[in-house]
PDB file of C-alpha atoms in Angstrom:
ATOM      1  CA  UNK Q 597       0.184 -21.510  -4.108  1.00  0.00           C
ATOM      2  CA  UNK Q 598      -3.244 -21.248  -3.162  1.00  0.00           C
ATOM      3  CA  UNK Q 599      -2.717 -18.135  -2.062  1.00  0.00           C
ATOM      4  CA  UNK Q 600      -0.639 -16.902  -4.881  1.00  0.00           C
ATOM      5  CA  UNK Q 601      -3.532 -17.865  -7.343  1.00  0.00           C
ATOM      6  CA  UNK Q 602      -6.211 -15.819  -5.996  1.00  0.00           C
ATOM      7  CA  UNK Q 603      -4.420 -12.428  -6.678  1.00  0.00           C
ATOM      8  CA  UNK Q 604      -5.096 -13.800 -10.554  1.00  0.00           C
ATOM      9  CA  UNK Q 605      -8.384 -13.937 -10.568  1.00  0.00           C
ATOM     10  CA  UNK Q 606     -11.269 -12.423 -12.382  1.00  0.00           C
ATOM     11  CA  UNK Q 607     -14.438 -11.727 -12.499  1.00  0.00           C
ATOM     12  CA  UNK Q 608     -14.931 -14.117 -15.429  1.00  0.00           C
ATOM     13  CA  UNK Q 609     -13.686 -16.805 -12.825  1.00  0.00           C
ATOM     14  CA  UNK Q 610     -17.039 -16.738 -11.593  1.00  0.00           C
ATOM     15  CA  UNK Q 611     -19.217 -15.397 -13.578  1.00  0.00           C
ATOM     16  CA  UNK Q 612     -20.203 -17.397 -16.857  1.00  0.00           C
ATOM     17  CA  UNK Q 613     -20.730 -14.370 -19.290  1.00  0.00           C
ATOM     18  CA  UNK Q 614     -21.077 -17.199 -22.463  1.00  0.00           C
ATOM     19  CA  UNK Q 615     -24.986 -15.992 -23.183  1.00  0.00           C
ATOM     20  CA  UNK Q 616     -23.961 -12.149 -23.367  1.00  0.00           C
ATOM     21  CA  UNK Q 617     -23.485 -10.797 -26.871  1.00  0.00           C
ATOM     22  CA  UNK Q 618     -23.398  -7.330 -26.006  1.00  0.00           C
ATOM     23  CA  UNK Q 619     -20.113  -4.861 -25.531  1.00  0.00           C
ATOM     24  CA  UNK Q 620     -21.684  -2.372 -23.090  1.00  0.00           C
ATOM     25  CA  UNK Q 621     -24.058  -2.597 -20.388  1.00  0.00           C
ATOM     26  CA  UNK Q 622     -26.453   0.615 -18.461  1.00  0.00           C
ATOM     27  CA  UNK Q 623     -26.929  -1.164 -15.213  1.00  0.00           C
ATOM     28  CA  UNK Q 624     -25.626  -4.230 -12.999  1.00  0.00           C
ATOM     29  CA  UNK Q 625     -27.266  -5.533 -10.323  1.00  0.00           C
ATOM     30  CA  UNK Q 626     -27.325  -9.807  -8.562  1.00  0.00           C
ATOM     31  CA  UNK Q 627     -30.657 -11.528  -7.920  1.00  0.00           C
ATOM     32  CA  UNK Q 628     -30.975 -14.934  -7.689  1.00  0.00           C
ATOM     33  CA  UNK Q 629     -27.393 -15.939  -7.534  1.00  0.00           C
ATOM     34  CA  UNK Q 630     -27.045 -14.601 -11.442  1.00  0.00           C
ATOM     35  CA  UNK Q 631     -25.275 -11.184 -12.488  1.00  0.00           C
ATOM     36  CA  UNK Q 632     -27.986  -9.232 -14.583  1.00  0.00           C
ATOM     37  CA  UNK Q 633     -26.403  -7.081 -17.204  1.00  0.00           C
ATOM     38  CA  UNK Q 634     -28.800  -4.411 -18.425  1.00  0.00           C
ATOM     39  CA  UNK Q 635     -28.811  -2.627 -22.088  1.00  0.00           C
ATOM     40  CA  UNK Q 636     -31.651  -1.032 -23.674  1.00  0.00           C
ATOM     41  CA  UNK Q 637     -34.323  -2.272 -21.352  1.00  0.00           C
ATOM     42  CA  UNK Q 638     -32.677  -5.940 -21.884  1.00  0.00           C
ATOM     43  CA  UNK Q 639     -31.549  -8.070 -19.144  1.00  0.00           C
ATOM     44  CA  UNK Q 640     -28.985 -10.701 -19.582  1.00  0.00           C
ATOM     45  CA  UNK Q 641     -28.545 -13.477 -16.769  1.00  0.00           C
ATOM     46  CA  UNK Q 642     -24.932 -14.425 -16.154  1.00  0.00           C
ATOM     47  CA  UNK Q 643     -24.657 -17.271 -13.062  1.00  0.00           C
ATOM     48  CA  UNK Q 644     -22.649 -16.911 -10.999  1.00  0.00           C
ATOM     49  CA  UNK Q 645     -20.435 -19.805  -9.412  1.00  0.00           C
ATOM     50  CA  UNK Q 646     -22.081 -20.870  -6.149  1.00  0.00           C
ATOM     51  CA  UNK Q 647     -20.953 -19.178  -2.787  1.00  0.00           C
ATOM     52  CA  UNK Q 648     -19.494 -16.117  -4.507  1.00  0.00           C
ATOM     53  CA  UNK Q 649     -22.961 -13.967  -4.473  1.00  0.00           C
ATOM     54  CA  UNK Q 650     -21.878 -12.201  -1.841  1.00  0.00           C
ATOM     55  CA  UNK Q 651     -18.347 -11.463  -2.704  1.00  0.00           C
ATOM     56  CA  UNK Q 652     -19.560 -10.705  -6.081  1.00  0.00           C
ATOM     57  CA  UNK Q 653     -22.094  -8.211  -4.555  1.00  0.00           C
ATOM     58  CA  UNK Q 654     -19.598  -6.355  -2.527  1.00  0.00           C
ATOM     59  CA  UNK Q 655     -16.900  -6.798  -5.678  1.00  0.00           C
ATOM     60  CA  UNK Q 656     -19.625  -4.936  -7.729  1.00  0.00           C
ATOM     61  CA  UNK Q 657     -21.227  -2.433  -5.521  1.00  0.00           C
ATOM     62  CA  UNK Q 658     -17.247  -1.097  -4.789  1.00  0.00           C
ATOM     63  CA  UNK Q 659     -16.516  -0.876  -8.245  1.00  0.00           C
ATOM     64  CA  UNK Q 660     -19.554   0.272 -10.276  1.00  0.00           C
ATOM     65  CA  UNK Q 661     -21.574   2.143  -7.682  1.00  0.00           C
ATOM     66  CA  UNK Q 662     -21.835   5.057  -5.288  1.00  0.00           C
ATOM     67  CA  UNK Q 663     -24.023   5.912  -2.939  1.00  0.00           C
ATOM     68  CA  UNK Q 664     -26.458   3.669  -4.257  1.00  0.00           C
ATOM     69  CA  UNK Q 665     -25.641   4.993  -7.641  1.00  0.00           C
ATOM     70  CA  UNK Q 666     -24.820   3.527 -10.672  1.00  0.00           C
ATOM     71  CA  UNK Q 667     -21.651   5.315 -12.309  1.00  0.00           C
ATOM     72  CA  UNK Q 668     -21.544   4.513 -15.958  1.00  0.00           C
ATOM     73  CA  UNK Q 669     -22.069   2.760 -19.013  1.00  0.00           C
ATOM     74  CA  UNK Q 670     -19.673  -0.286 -18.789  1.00  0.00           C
ATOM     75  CA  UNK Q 671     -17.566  -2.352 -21.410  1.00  0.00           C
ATOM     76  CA  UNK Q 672     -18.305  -5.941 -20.716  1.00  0.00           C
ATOM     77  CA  UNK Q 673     -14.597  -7.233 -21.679  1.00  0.00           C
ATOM     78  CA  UNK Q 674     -13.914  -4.640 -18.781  1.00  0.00           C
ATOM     79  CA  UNK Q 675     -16.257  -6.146 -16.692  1.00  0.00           C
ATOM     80  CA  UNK Q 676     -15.387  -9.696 -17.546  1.00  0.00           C
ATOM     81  CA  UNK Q 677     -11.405  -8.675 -16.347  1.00  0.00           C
ATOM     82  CA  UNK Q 678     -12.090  -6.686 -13.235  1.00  0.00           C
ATOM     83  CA  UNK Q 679      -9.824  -7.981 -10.426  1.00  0.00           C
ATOM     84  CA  UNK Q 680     -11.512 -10.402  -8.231  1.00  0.00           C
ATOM     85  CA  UNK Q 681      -9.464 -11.000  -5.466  1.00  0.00           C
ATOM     86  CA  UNK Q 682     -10.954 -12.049  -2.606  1.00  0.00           C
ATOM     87  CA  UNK Q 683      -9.540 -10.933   0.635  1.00  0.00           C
ATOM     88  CA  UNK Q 684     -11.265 -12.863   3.140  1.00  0.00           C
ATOM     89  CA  UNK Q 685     -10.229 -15.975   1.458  1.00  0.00           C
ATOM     90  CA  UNK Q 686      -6.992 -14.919   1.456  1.00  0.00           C
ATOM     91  CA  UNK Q 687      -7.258 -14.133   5.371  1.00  0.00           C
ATOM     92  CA  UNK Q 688      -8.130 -17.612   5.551  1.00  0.00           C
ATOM     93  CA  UNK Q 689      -5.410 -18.908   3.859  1.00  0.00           C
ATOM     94  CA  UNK Q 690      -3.095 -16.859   5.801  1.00  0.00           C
ATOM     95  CA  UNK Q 691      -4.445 -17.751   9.182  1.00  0.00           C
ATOM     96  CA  UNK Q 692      -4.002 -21.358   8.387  1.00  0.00           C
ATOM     97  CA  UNK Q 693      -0.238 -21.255   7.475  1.00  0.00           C
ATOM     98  CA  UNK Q 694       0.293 -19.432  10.767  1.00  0.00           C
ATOM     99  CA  UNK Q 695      -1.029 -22.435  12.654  1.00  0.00           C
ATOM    100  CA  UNK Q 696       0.994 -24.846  10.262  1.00  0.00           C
ATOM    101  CA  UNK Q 697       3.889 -22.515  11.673  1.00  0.00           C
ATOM    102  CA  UNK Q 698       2.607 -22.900  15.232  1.00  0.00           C
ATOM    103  CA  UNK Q 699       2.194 -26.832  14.378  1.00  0.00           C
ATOM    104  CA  UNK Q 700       5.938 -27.146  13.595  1.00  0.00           C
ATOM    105  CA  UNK Q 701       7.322 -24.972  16.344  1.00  0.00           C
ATOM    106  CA  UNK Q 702       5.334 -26.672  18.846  1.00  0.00           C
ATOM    107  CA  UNK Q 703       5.817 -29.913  17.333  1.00  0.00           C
ATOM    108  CA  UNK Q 704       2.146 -31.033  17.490  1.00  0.00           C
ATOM    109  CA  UNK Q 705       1.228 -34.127  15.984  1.00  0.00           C
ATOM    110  CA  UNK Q 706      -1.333 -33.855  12.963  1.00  0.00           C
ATOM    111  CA  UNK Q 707      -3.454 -36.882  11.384  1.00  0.00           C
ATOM    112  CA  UNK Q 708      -4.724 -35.024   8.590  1.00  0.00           C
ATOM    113  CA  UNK Q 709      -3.794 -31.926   6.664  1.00  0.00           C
ATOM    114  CA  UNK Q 710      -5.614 -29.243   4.429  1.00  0.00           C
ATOM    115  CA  UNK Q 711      -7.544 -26.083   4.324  1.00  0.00           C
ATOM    116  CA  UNK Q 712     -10.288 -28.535   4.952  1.00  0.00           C
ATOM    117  CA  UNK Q 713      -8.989 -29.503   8.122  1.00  0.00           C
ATOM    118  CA  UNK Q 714      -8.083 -25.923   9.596  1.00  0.00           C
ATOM    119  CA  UNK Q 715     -10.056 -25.577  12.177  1.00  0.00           C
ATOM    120  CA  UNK Q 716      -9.405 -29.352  13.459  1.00  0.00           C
ATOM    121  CA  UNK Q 717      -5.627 -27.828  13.335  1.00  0.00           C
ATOM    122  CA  UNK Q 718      -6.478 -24.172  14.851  1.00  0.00           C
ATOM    123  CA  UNK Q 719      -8.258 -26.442  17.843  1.00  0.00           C
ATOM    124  CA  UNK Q 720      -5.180 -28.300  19.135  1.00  0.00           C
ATOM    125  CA  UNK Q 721      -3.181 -24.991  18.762  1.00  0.00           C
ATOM    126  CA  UNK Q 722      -5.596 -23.415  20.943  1.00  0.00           C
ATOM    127  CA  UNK Q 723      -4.652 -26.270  23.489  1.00  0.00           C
ATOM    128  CA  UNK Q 724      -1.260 -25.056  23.776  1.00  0.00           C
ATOM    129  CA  UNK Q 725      -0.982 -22.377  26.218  1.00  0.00           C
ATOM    130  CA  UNK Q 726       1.095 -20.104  24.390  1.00  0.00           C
ATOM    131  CA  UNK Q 727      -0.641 -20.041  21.661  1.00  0.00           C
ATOM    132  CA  UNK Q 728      -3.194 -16.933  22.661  1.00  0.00           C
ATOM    133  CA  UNK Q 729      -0.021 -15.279  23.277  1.00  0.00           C
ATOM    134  CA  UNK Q 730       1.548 -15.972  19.753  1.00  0.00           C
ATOM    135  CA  UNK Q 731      -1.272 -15.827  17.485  1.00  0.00           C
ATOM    136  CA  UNK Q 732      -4.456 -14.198  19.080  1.00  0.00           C
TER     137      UNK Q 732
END
């Protein structure tokens, strides 16, 4: 499920865009863990949920730039629905449902359970000696 919900995300998931009044911005850029929206010589702060700066800042540079480059004007509902699905998170995810897989196959006992707790589970999978020859 956890999983499943982060292919619905957008950018307005982590971005609070309340303060902008605006429909189109010139430039985009992240300073200070905010999204600055740029029209007319105007910057708008938008913060940005904590920990996401740099996702954001990859998310953004992809999308809107090239080459350094800023490609054009931009509709802010656009903006506000751009996909933000975050891949590494979702590696994450993945790579702790293998060792819940592992877990069960291997039948290794487990105190606690969670993404929390992954790498307290990917440790005793490492101590099984097939393991670097299942999942590494």
């Amino acid at each position: 499920e956890m999983m499943l919900n982060l292919e619905n995300r957008i950018l307005k998931d982590m971005v609070n865009f309340s303060q902008v009044s605006i429909q189109k911005i010139d430039n985009i850029k992240i300073s200070k863990g905010c999204l600055i929206l740029t029209h007319k010589n105007a910057d708008y702060q938008c913060k940005i949920k904590t920990g996401k700066c740099d996702f954001i800042q990859k998310l953004i540079t992809k999308t809107y730039f090239n080459n350094g480059n800023f490609l054009n004007e931009i509709n802010i509902s656009e903006l506000k629905t751009l996909p933000a699905i975050d891949f590494g998170e979702q590696t994450k995810i993945k790579n702790y449902i293998d060792d819940l897989i592992f877990v069960l196959y291997f039948d290794i006992s487990l105190s606690k359970l969670g993404m929390p707790e992954a790498l307290n589970i990917k440790k005793l999978c490492q101590k099984n000696k097939f393991y670097k020859y299942i999942l590494l």
